Coordinates of C-alpha atoms in Angstrom, one line a residue:
X1 CA -27.6 13.2 -6.1
X2 CA -26.2 15.1 -9.5
X3 CA -22.1 15.3 -10.9
X4 CA -21.3 17.1 -13.2
X5 CA -17.7 16.7 -14.7
X6 CA -16.9 19.8 -14.0
X7 CA -17.3 19.3 -10.8
X8 CA -20.8 20.5 -9.7
X9 CA -22.8 18.4 -7.3
X10 CA -26.2 18.9 -6.3
X11 CA -28.5 17.3 -3.5
X12 CA -32.0 16.3 -4.3
X13 CA -33.3 15.2 -1.0
X14 CA -36.4 13.7 0.3
X15 CA -38.9 11.0 2.4
X16 CA -41.6 10.7 -0.1
X17 CA -41.2 8.0 -3.5
X18 CA -43.0 10.0 -5.8
X19 CA -42.2 13.2 -5.2
X20 CA -38.5 12.0 -6.3
X21 CA -39.5 10.2 -9.1
X22 CA -40.7 12.9 -10.4
X23 CA -37.2 15.0 -10.2
X24 CA -35.6 11.5 -11.5
X25 CA -38.1 12.6 -14.5
X26 CA -37.6 15.6 -14.8
X27 CA -33.9 15.2 -15.2
X28 CA -34.7 12.9 -17.3
X29 CA -36.4 14.8 -19.5
X30 CA -33.8 17.8 -19.2
X31 CA -30.9 15.4 -20.7
X32 CA -33.2 14.2 -23.2
X33 CA -33.9 18.2 -24.3
X34 CA -30.8 19.2 -25.0
X35 CA -29.7 20.3 -28.4
X36 CA -28.0 17.7 -30.9
X37 CA -25.1 19.4 -32.8
X38 CA -24.3 18.2 -36.8
X39 CA -21.5 16.2 -35.3
X40 CA -23.3 15.0 -32.7
X41 CA -21.8 11.3 -32.7
X42 CA -23.6 9.5 -30.6
X43 CA -26.7 9.6 -27.1
X44 CA -26.0 6.8 -24.5
X45 CA -28.5 6.7 -21.7
X46 CA -28.6 4.1 -19.1
X47 CA -30.8 3.0 -16.1
X48 CA -30.1 1.2 -13.1
X49 CA -32.2 -0.7 -10.5
X50 CA -29.5 -1.8 -8.2
X51 CA -30.7 -3.7 -4.5
X52 CA -29.9 -1.3 -2.6
X53 CA -32.7 0.3 -3.5
X54 CA -31.3 3.4 -5.6
X55 CA -31.4 4.2 -8.8
X56 CA -29.1 5.7 -10.3
X57 CA -29.3 7.3 -14.4
X58 CA -26.3 7.8 -15.8
X59 CA -26.3 10.0 -19.5
X60 CA -23.0 11.1 -21.0
X61 CA -23.8 13.1 -24.5
X62 CA -20.6 12.7 -26.4
X63 CA -20.0 15.2 -29.5
X64 CA -17.3 15.6 -31.6
X65 CA -16.4 18.3 -34.6
X66 CA -16.0 17.0 -37.6
X67 CA -11.9 17.4 -37.4
X68 CA -12.4 16.4 -34.1
X69 CA -9.9 17.1 -31.7
X70 CA -9.4 16.6 -27.7
X71 CA -10.4 20.4 -26.7
X72 CA -13.8 20.1 -28.5
X73 CA -14.7 16.6 -26.9
X74 CA -16.8 17.9 -24.5
X75 CA -18.9 15.1 -22.1
X76 CA -21.6 16.1 -19.8
X77 CA -22.1 13.3 -17.3
X78 CA -25.8 13.1 -14.7
X79 CA -25.8 10.9 -11.5
X80 CA -29.1 11.0 -9.3
X81 CA -29.3 8.1 -6.3
X82 CA -32.1 7.9 -4.2
X83 CA -33.3 5.9 -1.2
X84 CA -36.2 4.0 -1.5
X85 CA -38.4 1.7 1.1
X86 CA -38.3 -1.3 0.4
X87 CA -40.4 -3.6 2.7
X88 CA -38.3 -6.7 3.4
X89 CA -35.2 -4.9 4.6
X90 CA -37.0 -3.0 6.9
X91 CA -38.5 -6.2 7.9
X92 CA -34.8 -8.2 8.3
X93 CA -33.2 -4.7 10.4
X94 CA -36.0 -4.6 12.6
X95 CA -35.9 -8.4 13.8
X96 CA -32.4 -7.8 14.1
X97 CA -31.9 -5.3 15.9
X98 CA -34.9 -6.5 18.4
X99 CA -33.3 -9.4 18.7
X100 CA -29.9 -7.7 19.3
X101 CA -32.5 -5.1 22.4
X102 CA -33.9 -8.4 24.1
X103 CA -30.0 -9.9 24.7
X104 CA -28.3 -6.8 25.4
X105 CA -27.1 -6.6 29.5
X106 CA -29.5 -4.8 32.2
X107 CA -27.8 -1.3 33.5
X108 CA -27.3 -3.2 36.4
X109 CA -25.5 -5.7 35.1
X110 CA -23.2 -3.2 32.9
X111 CA -22.3 -1.4 36.4
X112 CA -22.0 -4.5 38.4
X113 CA -19.3 -5.4 36.2
X114 CA -17.8 -2.0 36.0
X115 CA -18.2 -1.4 32.4
X116 CA -20.6 1.2 33.3
X117 CA -20.5 3.9 36.3
X118 CA -22.7 4.6 38.2
X119 CA -23.8 8.7 37.0
X120 CA -24.0 11.9 39.8
X121 CA -25.5 14.3 37.4
X122 CA -29.0 12.8 36.0
X123 CA -29.7 11.1 38.9
X124 CA -32.0 10.4 41.6
X125 CA -30.6 12.1 44.6
X126 CA -31.4 9.2 46.9
X127 CA -29.7 6.7 44.2
X128 CA -26.4 8.9 44.6
X129 CA -26.5 8.8 47.9
X130 CA -26.8 4.9 48.8
X131 CA -24.5 4.7 46.3
X132 CA -22.1 7.0 48.6
X133 CA -23.7 5.8 51.7
X134 CA -24.0 8.9 53.2
X135 CA -27.7 11.4 52.7
X136 CA -25.6 14.1 51.3
X137 CA -23.9 13.9 47.8
X138 CA -19.7 14.0 47.9
X139 CA -20.1 16.4 44.9
X140 CA -22.7 19.0 47.0
X141 CA -20.1 19.2 49.9
X142 CA -17.2 19.4 47.4
X143 CA -18.9 23.0 45.7
X144 CA -20.0 24.9 49.2
X145 CA -16.9 23.9 50.5
X146 CA -15.3 25.8 47.6
X147 CA -17.3 28.7 47.4
X148 CA -17.6 29.2 51.3
X149 CA -13.9 29.3 50.4
X150 CA -12.5 31.8 47.7
X151 CA -17.0 32.7 46.6
X152 CA -18.1 34.4 49.7
X153 CA -17.1 37.9 48.2
X154 CA -17.3 37.8 44.5
X155 CA -19.9 39.9 42.6
X156 CA -22.7 38.0 41.6
X157 CA -21.9 35.0 42.8
X158 CA -24.6 32.3 42.0
X159 CA -26.4 34.9 38.8
X160 CA -23.0 34.7 36.7
X161 CA -23.0 32.6 34.4
X162 CA -19.7 30.7 34.3
X163 CA -18.0 29.4 31.1
X164 CA -20.6 26.6 29.8
X165 CA -17.6 24.3 28.0
X166 CA -16.0 24.0 31.3
X167 CA -19.1 22.8 32.9
X168 CA -19.6 20.6 30.9
X169 CA -16.0 19.2 31.5
X170 CA -16.5 19.9 35.4
X171 CA -19.6 17.5 34.8
X172 CA -18.2 14.8 32.9
X173 CA -15.3 14.4 35.3
X174 CA -17.7 14.3 37.8
X175 CA -19.8 11.1 36.1
X176 CA -16.6 9.2 35.0
X177 CA -14.0 10.0 38.2
X178 CA -14.5 9.1 42.0
X179 CA -11.9 11.7 43.0
X180 CA -12.6 15.8 41.8
X181 CA -9.9 19.1 42.8
X182 CA -11.8 21.6 42.1
X183 CA -8.9 23.7 44.0
X184 CA -7.5 22.5 40.1
X185 CA -6.6 25.6 37.5
X186 CA -8.7 24.5 35.6
X187 CA -11.5 24.8 38.0
X188 CA -10.2 28.5 38.8
X189 CA -13.3 30.8 38.5
X190 CA -15.7 30.0 41.2
X191 CA -18.7 30.7 38.5
X192 CA -18.4 27.3 36.9
X193 CA -18.5 26.0 39.9
X194 CA -21.0 27.8 40.8
X195 CA -22.4 26.5 37.9
X196 CA -21.9 23.4 37.1
X197 CA -23.8 23.0 41.2
X198 CA -26.8 24.8 39.8
X199 CA -26.2 22.2 36.5
X200 CA -26.0 19.4 39.4
X201 CA -29.6 20.5 41.2
X202 CA -31.0 21.2 37.6
X203 CA -30.9 17.6 36.3
X204 CA -32.2 16.1 39.6
X205 CA -35.1 13.9 37.9
X206 CA -36.8 14.5 40.4
X207 CA -36.3 18.2 42.0
X208 CA -35.1 18.9 45.6
X209 CA -38.2 19.6 46.5
X210 CA -40.1 16.5 45.4
X211 CA -43.0 16.9 43.4
X212 CA -45.5 15.3 45.2
X213 CA -44.4 18.3 47.8
X214 CA -45.0 21.2 45.6
X215 CA -48.8 22.3 45.9
X216 CA -48.0 22.0 49.1
X217 CA -45.8 24.1 49.5
X218 CA -47.4 26.6 47.0
X219 CA -50.7 26.6 49.5
X220 CA -48.0 27.2 52.3
X221 CA -46.6 30.7 50.6
X222 CA -50.0 31.6 50.6
X223 CA -50.7 31.9 53.5
X224 CA -50.7 35.7 54.6
X225 CA -50.2 35.2 58.8
X226 CA -46.2 35.2 59.1
X227 CA -45.9 32.7 61.7
X228 CA -48.4 30.3 60.6
X229 CA -46.9 30.4 56.9
X230 CA -43.5 29.7 58.6
X231 CA -44.3 26.4 61.0
X232 CA -46.4 25.6 57.9
X233 CA -43.2 25.3 55.5
X234 CA -41.4 24.4 58.5
X235 CA -43.8 20.8 59.2
X236 CA -43.7 20.3 55.3
X237 CA -39.7 20.3 55.6
X238 CA -39.8 17.9 58.6
X239 CA -42.1 15.3 56.5
X240 CA -39.3 15.7 53.3
X241 CA -37.1 12.4 52.4
X242 CA -33.8 11.7 54.9
X243 CA -31.2 13.1 51.6
X244 CA -33.6 15.5 50.0
X245 CA -34.2 17.2 53.8
X246 CA -29.9 16.5 54.9
X247 CA -29.2 18.3 51.5
X248 CA -31.9 20.9 51.0
X249 CA -30.5 22.1 54.8
X250 CA -26.4 22.0 54.8
X251 CA -27.6 24.4 51.1
X252 CA -29.8 26.8 52.8
X253 CA -27.3 26.8 55.1
X254 CA -25.2 27.9 52.5
X255 CA -26.7 30.1 50.7
X256 CA -27.1 32.2 53.5
X257 CA -23.5 32.6 53.8
X258 CA -23.7 34.0 50.5
X259 CA -27.0 36.4 51.8
X260 CA -25.1 37.7 54.9
X261 CA -22.1 39.4 52.9
X262 CA -24.9 41.3 49.9
X263 CA -23.2 44.8 50.9
X264 CA -19.9 42.9 49.2
X265 CA -21.1 39.8 46.8
X266 CA -25.0 42.4 45.5
X267 CA -26.9 39.0 46.7
X268 CA -29.2 39.1 48.8
X269 CA -32.4 36.8 49.8
X270 CA -34.3 37.8 46.6
X271 CA -31.3 37.6 44.4
X272 CA -30.9 34.5 45.1
X273 CA -34.5 33.0 45.4
X274 CA -34.6 34.7 41.8
X275 CA -31.1 32.2 41.4
X276 CA -32.5 29.3 43.2
X277 CA -36.3 29.1 43.1
X278 CA -37.2 27.3 39.7
X279 CA -33.6 25.2 39.7
X280 CA -35.4 23.3 43.1
X281 CA -38.8 23.2 43.5
X282 CA -41.2 22.7 40.0
X283 CA -44.6 20.8 39.4
X284 CA -43.6 17.6 37.5
X285 CA -46.4 19.0 35.0
X286 CA -46.3 22.4 33.3
X287 CA -49.5 24.2 33.2
X288 CA -50.7 27.6 32.0
X289 CA -49.7 29.1 35.5
X290 CA -45.5 29.1 34.5
X291 CA -45.3 32.9 35.8
X292 CA -47.2 32.7 39.1
X293 CA -45.5 29.5 40.1
X294 CA -42.9 30.9 38.7
X295 CA -43.5 33.7 42.3
X296 CA -44.1 31.2 44.7
X297 CA -40.8 29.5 43.4
X298 CA -38.9 32.5 44.8
X299 CA -41.3 34.0 47.3
X300 CA -40.6 30.4 49.1
X301 CA -36.3 30.0 48.6
X302 CA -36.1 33.5 50.0
X303 CA -38.8 33.0 52.3
X304 CA -36.5 29.6 54.1
X305 CA -33.7 31.5 54.0
X306 CA -34.4 34.3 55.8
X307 CA -36.0 32.6 58.1
X308 CA -33.6 29.4 58.2
X309 CA -33.2 28.8 62.6
X310 CA -37.1 28.9 62.3
X311 CA -37.2 26.5 59.7
X312 CA -34.2 23.9 60.2
X313 CA -33.9 24.3 63.9
X314 CA -34.7 21.9 66.6
X315 CA -37.8 22.0 68.4
X316 CA -36.7 24.0 70.9
X317 CA -35.6 26.5 68.8

């Protein structure tokens, strides 16, 4: 950092020590080359090496006329600070950090003591369900009820984005508080509710369609014969873990109601497939076939909505 008495400040920053030293010497040489006036009475340079691993260069040039006056007195001060590596200091810091980390309580301990609440967003689906002693997260149920009360006729429902700041606020409330009232005026915009629901599914560490099922669903949607394709997907859906199956069933039943109002909200099964395909199922590792995968993701959701009763109905159906 170079600071002049006139108030100007310049910051030069680098992690490379020899480069900083080059700057240091360049600035020192520039000061040394400042023109000396006949009236110059003093020129002082001071160097100091501090234990904090910084070098400070303080240079002052005082000039006075033969008849010295305060307004003719000029002073120029440069200060150059830089951080250099100190192996011993770093090793001490690392040692202390290791001791702190080894002594810190586990996440479960903090949760048991009530210091950290169980998160809803970003947690595995089965953990959320186990905590709530349910097979469908309560937040999913609340969002679906809110949308079905006041969002079925809204143009572009689930396609139109809500205010991200408000969605993040809702996310925070859900993670911090047990009770949630989606009829509160601050959640009046239904697109905030739909945005938060989509965010919940996007932030699942493993998507609603588990990773191990992704390729199987993709192979099933490729089947040419429609009846065989539906039967194959139905068979895969029935194999899903209970929380995944129950949550998927209630979500698709809800989305089917959205599609039934297509003439009003302009959201067809195809539109919903485009919105929810990448949100609900994705490969564990992205490959060069992202565009192809996206097409299959959309088609899987679209088919499951169109053939909801055949896929989620009982054997008798």
